[in-house]
XYZ file of C-alpha atoms in Angstrom:
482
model
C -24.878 2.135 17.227
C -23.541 0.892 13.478
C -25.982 -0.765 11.644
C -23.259 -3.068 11.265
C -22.752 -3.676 15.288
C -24.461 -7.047 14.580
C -21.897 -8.660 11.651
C -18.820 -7.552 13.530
C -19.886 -9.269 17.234
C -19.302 -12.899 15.849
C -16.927 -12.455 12.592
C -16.108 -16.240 11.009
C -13.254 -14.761 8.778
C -13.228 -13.900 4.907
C -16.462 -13.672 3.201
C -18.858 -13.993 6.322
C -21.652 -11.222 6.957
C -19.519 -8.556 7.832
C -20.165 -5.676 4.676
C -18.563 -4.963 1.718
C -17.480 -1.876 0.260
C -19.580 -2.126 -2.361
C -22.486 -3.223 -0.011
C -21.751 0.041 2.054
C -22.719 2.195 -1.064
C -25.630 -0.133 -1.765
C -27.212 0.075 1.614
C -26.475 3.953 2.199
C -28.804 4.215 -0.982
C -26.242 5.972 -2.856
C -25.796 3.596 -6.721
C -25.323 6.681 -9.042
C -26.617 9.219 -6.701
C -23.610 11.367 -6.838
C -23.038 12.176 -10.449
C -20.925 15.126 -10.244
C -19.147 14.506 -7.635
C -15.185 14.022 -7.860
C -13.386 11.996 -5.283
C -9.626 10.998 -5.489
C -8.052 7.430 -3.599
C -4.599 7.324 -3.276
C -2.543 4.092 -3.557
C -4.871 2.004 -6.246
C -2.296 -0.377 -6.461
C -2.793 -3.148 -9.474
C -1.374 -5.770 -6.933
C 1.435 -8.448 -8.026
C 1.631 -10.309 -11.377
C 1.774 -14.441 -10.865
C 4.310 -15.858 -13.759
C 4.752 -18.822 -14.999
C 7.317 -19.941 -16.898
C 8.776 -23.222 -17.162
C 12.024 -22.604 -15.399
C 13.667 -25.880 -14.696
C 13.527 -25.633 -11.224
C 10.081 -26.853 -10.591
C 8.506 -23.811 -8.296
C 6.715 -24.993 -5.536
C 3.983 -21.889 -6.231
C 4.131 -19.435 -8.996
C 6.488 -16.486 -9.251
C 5.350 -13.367 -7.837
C 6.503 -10.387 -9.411
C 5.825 -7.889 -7.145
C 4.816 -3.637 -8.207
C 7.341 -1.788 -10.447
C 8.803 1.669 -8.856
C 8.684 4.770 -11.349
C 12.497 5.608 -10.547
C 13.668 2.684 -12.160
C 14.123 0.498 -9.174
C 12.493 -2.556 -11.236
C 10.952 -5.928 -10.122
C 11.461 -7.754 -7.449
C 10.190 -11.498 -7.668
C 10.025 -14.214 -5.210
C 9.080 -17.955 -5.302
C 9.289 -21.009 -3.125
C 11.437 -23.679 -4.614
C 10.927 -27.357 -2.793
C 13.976 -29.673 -2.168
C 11.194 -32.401 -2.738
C 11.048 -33.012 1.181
C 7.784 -32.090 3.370
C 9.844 -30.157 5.442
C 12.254 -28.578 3.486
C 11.477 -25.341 1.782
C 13.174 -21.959 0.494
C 12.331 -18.576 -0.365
C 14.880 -17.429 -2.613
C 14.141 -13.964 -3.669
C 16.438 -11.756 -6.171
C 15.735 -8.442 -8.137
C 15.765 -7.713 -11.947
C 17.014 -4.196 -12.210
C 16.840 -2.379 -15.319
C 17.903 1.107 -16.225
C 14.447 2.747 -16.691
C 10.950 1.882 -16.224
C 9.600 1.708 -19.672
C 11.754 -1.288 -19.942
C 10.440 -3.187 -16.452
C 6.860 -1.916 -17.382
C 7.334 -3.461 -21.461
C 8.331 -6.621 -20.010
C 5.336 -7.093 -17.929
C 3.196 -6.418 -20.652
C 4.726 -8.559 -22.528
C 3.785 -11.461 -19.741
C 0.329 -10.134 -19.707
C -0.463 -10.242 -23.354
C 1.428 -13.585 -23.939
C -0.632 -15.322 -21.140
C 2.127 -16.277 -18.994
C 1.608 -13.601 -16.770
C -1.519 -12.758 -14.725
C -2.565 -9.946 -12.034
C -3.290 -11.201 -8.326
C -5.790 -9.040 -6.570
C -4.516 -5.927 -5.120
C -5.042 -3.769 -1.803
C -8.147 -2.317 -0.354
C -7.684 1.208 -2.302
C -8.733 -0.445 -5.830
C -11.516 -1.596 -4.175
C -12.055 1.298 -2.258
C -12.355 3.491 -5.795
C -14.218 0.561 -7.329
C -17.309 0.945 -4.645
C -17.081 4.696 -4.498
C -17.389 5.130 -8.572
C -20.899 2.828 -8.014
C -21.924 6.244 -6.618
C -21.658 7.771 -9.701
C -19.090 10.074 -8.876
C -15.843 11.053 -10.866
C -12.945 8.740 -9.222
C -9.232 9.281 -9.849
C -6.977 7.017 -9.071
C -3.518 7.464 -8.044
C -0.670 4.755 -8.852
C 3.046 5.278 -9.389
C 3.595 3.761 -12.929
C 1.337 4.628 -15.967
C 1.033 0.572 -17.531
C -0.627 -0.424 -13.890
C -2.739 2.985 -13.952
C -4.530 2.228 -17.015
C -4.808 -1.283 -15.965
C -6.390 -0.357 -13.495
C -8.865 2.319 -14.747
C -10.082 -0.332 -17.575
C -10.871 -2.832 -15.192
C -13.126 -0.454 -13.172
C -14.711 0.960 -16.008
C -15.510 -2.126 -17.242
C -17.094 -3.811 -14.136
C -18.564 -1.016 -12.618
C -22.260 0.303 -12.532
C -21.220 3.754 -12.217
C -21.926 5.897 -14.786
C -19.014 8.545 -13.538
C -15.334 8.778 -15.021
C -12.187 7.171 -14.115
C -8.842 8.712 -14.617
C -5.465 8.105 -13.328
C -3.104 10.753 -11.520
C 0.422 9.161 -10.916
C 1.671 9.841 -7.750
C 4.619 8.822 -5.741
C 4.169 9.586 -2.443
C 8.043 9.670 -1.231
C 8.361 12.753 -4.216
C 7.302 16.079 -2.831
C 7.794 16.615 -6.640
C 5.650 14.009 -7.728
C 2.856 14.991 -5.208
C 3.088 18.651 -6.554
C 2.940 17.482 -10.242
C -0.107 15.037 -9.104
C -1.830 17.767 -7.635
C -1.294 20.226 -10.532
C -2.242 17.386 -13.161
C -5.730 17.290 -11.233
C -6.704 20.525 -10.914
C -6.061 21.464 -14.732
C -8.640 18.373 -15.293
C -11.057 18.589 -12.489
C -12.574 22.077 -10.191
C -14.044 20.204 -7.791
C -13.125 17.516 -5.071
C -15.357 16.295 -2.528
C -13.677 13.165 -0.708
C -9.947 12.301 -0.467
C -9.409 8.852 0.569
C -5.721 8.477 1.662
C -4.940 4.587 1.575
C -1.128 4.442 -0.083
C 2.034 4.675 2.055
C 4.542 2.404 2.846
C 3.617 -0.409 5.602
C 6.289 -2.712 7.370
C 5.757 -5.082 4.534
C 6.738 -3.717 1.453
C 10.222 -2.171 0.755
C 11.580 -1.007 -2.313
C 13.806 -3.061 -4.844
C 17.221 -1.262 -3.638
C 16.319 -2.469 0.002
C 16.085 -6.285 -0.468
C 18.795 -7.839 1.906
C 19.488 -11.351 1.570
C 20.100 -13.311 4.866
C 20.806 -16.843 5.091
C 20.412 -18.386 8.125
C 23.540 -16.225 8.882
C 25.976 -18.255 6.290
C 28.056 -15.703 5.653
C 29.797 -17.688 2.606
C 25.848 -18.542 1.220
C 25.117 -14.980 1.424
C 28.421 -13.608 -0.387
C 27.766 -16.327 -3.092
C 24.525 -15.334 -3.626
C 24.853 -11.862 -3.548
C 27.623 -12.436 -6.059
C 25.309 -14.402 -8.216
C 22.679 -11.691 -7.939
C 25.615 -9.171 -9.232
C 26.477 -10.976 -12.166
C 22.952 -11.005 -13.098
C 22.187 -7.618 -12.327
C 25.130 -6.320 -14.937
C 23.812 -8.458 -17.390
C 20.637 -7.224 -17.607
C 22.079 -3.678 -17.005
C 24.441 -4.167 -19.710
C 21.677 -5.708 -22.535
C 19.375 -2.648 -21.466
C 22.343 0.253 -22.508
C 22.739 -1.667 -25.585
C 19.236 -1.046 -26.517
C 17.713 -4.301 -25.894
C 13.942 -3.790 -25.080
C 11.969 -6.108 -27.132
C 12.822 -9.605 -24.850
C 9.955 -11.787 -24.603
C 9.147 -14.041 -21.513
C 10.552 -16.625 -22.435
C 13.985 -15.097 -23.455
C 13.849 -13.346 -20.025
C 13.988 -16.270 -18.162
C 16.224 -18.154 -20.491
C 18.764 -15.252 -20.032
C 18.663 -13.962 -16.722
C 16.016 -15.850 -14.385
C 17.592 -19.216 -14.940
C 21.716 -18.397 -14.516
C 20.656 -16.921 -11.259
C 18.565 -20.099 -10.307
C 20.905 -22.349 -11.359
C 23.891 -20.653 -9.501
C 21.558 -20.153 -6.463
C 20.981 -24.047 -5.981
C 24.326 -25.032 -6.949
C 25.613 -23.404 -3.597
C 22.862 -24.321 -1.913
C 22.571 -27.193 0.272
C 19.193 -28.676 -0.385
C 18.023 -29.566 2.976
C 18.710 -26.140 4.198
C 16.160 -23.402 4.769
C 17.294 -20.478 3.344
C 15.057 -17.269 3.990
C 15.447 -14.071 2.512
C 12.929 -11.577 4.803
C 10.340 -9.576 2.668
C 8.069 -8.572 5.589
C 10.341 -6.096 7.496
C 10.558 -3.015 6.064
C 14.155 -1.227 6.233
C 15.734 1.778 6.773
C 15.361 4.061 4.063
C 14.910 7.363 3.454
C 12.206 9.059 0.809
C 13.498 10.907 -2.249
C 13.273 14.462 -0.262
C 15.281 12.890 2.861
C 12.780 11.965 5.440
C 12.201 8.272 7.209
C 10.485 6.346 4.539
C 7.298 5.496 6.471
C 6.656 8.688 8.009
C 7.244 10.357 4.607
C 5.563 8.388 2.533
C 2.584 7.511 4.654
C 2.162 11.198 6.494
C 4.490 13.950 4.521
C 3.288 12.919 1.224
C -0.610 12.557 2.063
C -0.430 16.153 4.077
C 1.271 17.864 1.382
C -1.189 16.627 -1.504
C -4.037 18.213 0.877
C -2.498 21.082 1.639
C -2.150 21.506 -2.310
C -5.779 20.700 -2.507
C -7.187 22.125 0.320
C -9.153 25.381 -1.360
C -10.644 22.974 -3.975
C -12.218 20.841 -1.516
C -13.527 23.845 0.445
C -15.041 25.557 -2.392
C -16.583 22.550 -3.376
C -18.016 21.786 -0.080
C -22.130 21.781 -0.065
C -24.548 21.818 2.792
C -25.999 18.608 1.635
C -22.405 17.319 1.391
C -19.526 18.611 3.071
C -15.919 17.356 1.930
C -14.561 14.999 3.520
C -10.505 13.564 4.006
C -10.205 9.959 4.770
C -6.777 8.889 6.297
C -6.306 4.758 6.369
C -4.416 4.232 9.505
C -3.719 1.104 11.745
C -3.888 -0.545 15.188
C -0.124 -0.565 14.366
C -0.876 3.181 15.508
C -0.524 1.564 18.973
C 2.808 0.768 18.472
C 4.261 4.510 18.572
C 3.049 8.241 19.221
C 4.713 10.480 16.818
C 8.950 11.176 18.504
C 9.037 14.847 17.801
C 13.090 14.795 18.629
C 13.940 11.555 17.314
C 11.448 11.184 13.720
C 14.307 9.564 11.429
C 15.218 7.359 15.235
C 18.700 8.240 14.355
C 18.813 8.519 18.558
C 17.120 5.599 19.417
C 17.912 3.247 16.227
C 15.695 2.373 13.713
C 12.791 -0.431 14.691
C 10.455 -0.842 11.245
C 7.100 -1.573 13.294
C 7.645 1.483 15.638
C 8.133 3.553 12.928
C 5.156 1.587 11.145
C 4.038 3.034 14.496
C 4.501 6.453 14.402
C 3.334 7.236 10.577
C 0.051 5.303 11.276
C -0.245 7.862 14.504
C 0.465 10.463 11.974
C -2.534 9.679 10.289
C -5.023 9.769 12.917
C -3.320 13.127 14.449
C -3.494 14.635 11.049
C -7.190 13.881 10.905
C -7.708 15.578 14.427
C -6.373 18.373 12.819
C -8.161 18.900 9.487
C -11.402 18.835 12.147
C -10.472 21.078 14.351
C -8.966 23.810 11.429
C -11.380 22.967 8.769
C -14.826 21.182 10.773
C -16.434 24.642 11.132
C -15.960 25.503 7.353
C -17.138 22.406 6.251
C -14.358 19.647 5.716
C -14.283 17.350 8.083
C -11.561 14.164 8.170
C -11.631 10.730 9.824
C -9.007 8.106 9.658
C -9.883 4.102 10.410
C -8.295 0.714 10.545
C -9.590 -1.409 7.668
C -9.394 -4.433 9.652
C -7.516 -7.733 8.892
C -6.863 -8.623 5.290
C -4.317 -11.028 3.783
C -2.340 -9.517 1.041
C -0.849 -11.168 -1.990
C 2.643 -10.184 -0.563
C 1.710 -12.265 3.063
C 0.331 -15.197 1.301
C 3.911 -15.591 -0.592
C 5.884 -15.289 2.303
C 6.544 -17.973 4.477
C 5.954 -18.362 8.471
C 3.280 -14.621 8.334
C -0.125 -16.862 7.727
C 1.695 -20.204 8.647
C 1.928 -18.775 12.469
C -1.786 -18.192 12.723
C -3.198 -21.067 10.524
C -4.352 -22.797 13.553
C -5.236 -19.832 15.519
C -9.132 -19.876 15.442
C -9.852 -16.066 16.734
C -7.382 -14.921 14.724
C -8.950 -16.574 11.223
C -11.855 -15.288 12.137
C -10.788 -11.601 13.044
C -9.513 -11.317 8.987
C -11.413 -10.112 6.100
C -11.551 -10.007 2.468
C -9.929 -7.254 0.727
C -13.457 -6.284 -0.427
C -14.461 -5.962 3.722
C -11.350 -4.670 4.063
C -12.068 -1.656 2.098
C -15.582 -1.254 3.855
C -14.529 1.029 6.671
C -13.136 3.242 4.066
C -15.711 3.821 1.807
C -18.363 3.823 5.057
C -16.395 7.543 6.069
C -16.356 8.817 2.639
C -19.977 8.624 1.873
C -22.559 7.509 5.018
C -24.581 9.926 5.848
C -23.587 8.694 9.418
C -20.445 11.073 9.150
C -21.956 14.088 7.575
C -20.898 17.281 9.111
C -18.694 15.813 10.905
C -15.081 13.958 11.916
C -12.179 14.294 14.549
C -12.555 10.772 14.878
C -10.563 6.792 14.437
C -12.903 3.924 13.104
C -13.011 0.634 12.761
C -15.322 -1.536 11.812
C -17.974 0.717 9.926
C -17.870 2.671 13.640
C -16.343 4.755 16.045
C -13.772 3.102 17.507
C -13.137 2.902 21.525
C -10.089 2.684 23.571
C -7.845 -0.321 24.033
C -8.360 -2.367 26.757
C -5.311 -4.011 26.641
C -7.007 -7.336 25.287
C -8.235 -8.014 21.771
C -7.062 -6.363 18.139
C -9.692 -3.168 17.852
C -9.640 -0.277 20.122
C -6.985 2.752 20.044
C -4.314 3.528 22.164
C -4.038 6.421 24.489
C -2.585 8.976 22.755
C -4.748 8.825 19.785
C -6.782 11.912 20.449
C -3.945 13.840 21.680
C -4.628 17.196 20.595
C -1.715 19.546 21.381
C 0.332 16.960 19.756
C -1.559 16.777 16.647
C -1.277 20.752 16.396
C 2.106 20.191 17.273
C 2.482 18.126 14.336
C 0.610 20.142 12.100
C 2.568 23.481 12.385
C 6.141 20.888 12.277
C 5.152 19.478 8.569
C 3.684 22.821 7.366
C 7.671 23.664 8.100
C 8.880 20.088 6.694
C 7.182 20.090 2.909
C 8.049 23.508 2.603
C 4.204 24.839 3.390
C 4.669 27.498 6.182
């Protein structure tokens, strides 16, 4: 039984006795006991930037300004504007494109250094790479833009006991290009790698900047005018950023671009009407090398970065420690076994939480896998469910934490983002897992089966094995491995 059986009977939400990720290194005895070792976590994402400028539409919470893509898809940002009524409120969300990154990535330093501009706290894999480099051990971090890597490193480095290194590796996981250049980058810095955590991927609430739909309580004529204002916007921006452009301060920015697009946005809209623009669905899309964004992203990208570093962390396995892959799935898992003739559900049409469904089932299968290939030569693999966490993108978006404010198991069933990451860190270093893996936790345990009632437990076809070879020998094929 888990040492942490006790804290996880009764939980009383965020903050209660349920461990920490940090606490999991603490108690395991391990605070700078493995200097030398090198462990990469994928998906150390900065988290969203809160801005606040004085637009003259008086926000009814901050702006969120929400992660920057590498390909130059730019920001999206989102805030809740109040008609002044109780019961009236919007969510108008639009996107800033500009032509390259450098330019989205030199305006949000620009917010940062002027003070208008501040980070929210990110996912579980910061925090996940913040408790594992109190071990001592050489972390890299993966993120997708170099401003938010370095970010990200700094604040580590500064608030960590560890006396290891921390380096970045950017990595997009929909870029079997980027996930070969990733891998290269590592090994000409690093010959050994001992733990892999796999946290980044696409989930069912985050979409890229090119996906945004706007939907207005099915106004047709709302949508067109707003789409139009977007536009107009848009080639504005576009048009300042060809003409070289790059040195706009905050201020300028929202004199110039934020505000038109406000003010056009509330001059068509009636004020005591809900408008919602959905942020928590993600879309159909497709990664950069063709393949359905989820199960690319979350499976195809993770599988080919092992496969690339596969003989590393098999030389560098130990008796004392044997390498270890750590896959963060989901009890969305339940939601879909992997649909070997239908992956891109071209057949069946596309449904974001079954295909949320399938990648997450991905995950666990490819962890089956690594066991039963690798176990007997000394890398082992688990996969987990962190848990319940609130992220900064579900506390921005209307009617997600509304639905279960009042919902007293629920409340409690959630976590901090610092719990959250617990689970992780608890199968990349306990001594509990040593020399061994095959297997889904949750909790800082093994996980059981579903019983059809509750949120923990794992659904039937989990541990199926022929599929999870099945699936194996199918993406060896699909990122051009076999």
């Amino acid at each position: 039984m888990s040492r942490y059986a006790a804290a996880h009977a009764k939980p009383e939400g965020e903050g209660d006795s349920r461990p920490s990720a940090l606490q999991i290194v603490q108690d395991e005895g391990l605070v700078n006991r493995f200097i030398g070792k090198v462990m990469i976590v994928t998906g150390c994402s900065a988290g969203d930037f809160q801005l606040n400028l004085p637009i003259h539409c008086e926000p009814q919470q901050p702006v969120l300004v929400t992660r920057s893509y590498s390909s130059g898809y730019g920001c999206l940002l989102a805030w809740h504007i109040s008609d002044g009524l109780k019961s009236a409120r919007a969510l108008l969300s639009f996107i800033c494109l500009a032509c390259t990154q450098n330019h989205v990535l030199s305006i949000c330093q620009a917010m940062l250094h002027s003070g208008c501009c501040g980070p929210v706290a990110g996912g579980i894999g910061i925090e996940t790479a913040r408790a594992l480099h109190a071990t001592g051990a050489d972390i890299f971090v993966t993120l997708r833009d170099q401003n938010k890597g370095e970010a990200v490193v700094e604040d580590i480095r500064s608030k960590s006991q560890g006396k290891g290194k921390v380096e970045l590796l950017l990595l997009e996981l929909d870029s079997f290009k980027s996930v070969r250049a990733a891998a290269e980058g590592f090994l000409r810095r690093s010959k050994t790698l001992n733990v892999i955590v796999n946290n980044a991927g696409m989930t069912a609430t985050e979409q890229t900047a090119w996906h945004i739909h706007f939907g207005y309580e099915h106004d047709e004529q709302l949508s067109a005018e707003i789409d139009q204002s977007h536009r107009s916007v848009q080639s504005r921006w576009e048009t300042r950023t060809r003409d070289g452009c790059t040195g706009t301060m905050p201020n300028q920015i929202a004199e110039c671009y934020l505000q038109p697009f406000v003010a056009a946005v509330l001059a068509i809209t009636n004020p005591f009407k809900s408008c919602v623009a959905s942020i928590m669905s993600c879309p159909e899309g497709r990664t950069q090398d063709g393949f359905e964004t989820q199960f690319g992203t979350c499976h195809l990208g993770h599988f080919l970065l092992f496969e690339l570093l596969k003989p590393t962390l098999l030389a560098s396995s130990t008796p004392g420690f044997n390498s270890r892959v750590v896959s963060v799935s989901s009890l969305g898992h339940r939601a879909s076994p992997v649909l070997f003739d239908d992956l891109d559900f071209k057949k069946s049409g596309y449904q974001p939480g079954k295909a949320y469904g399938q990648a997450k089932t991905a995950n666990i299968w490819f962890a089956l896998e690594i066991e039963r290939r690798y176990g007997p030569h000394g890398l082992h693999a688990t996969t987990l469910h962190p848990g319940g966490i609130w992220t900064p993108l579900q506390k921005f978006t209307p009617g997600v934490k509304e639905q279960y404010k009042d919902n007293a198991p629920v409340q409690k069933y959630m976590k901090s983002v610092e719990q959250g990451a617990a689970t992780s860190v608890y199968a990349a270093v306990s001594k509990d897992w040593e020399g061994r893996g095959g297997k889904y936790l949750e909790n800082c345990a093994e996980s059981v089966a579903h019983d059809g009632s509750g949120m923990d437990g794992y659904a039937p076809h989990a541990y199926d094995a022929a599929a999870a070879q099945r699936l194996w020998d199918l993406s060896l094929k699909l990122v051009g491995q076999a």
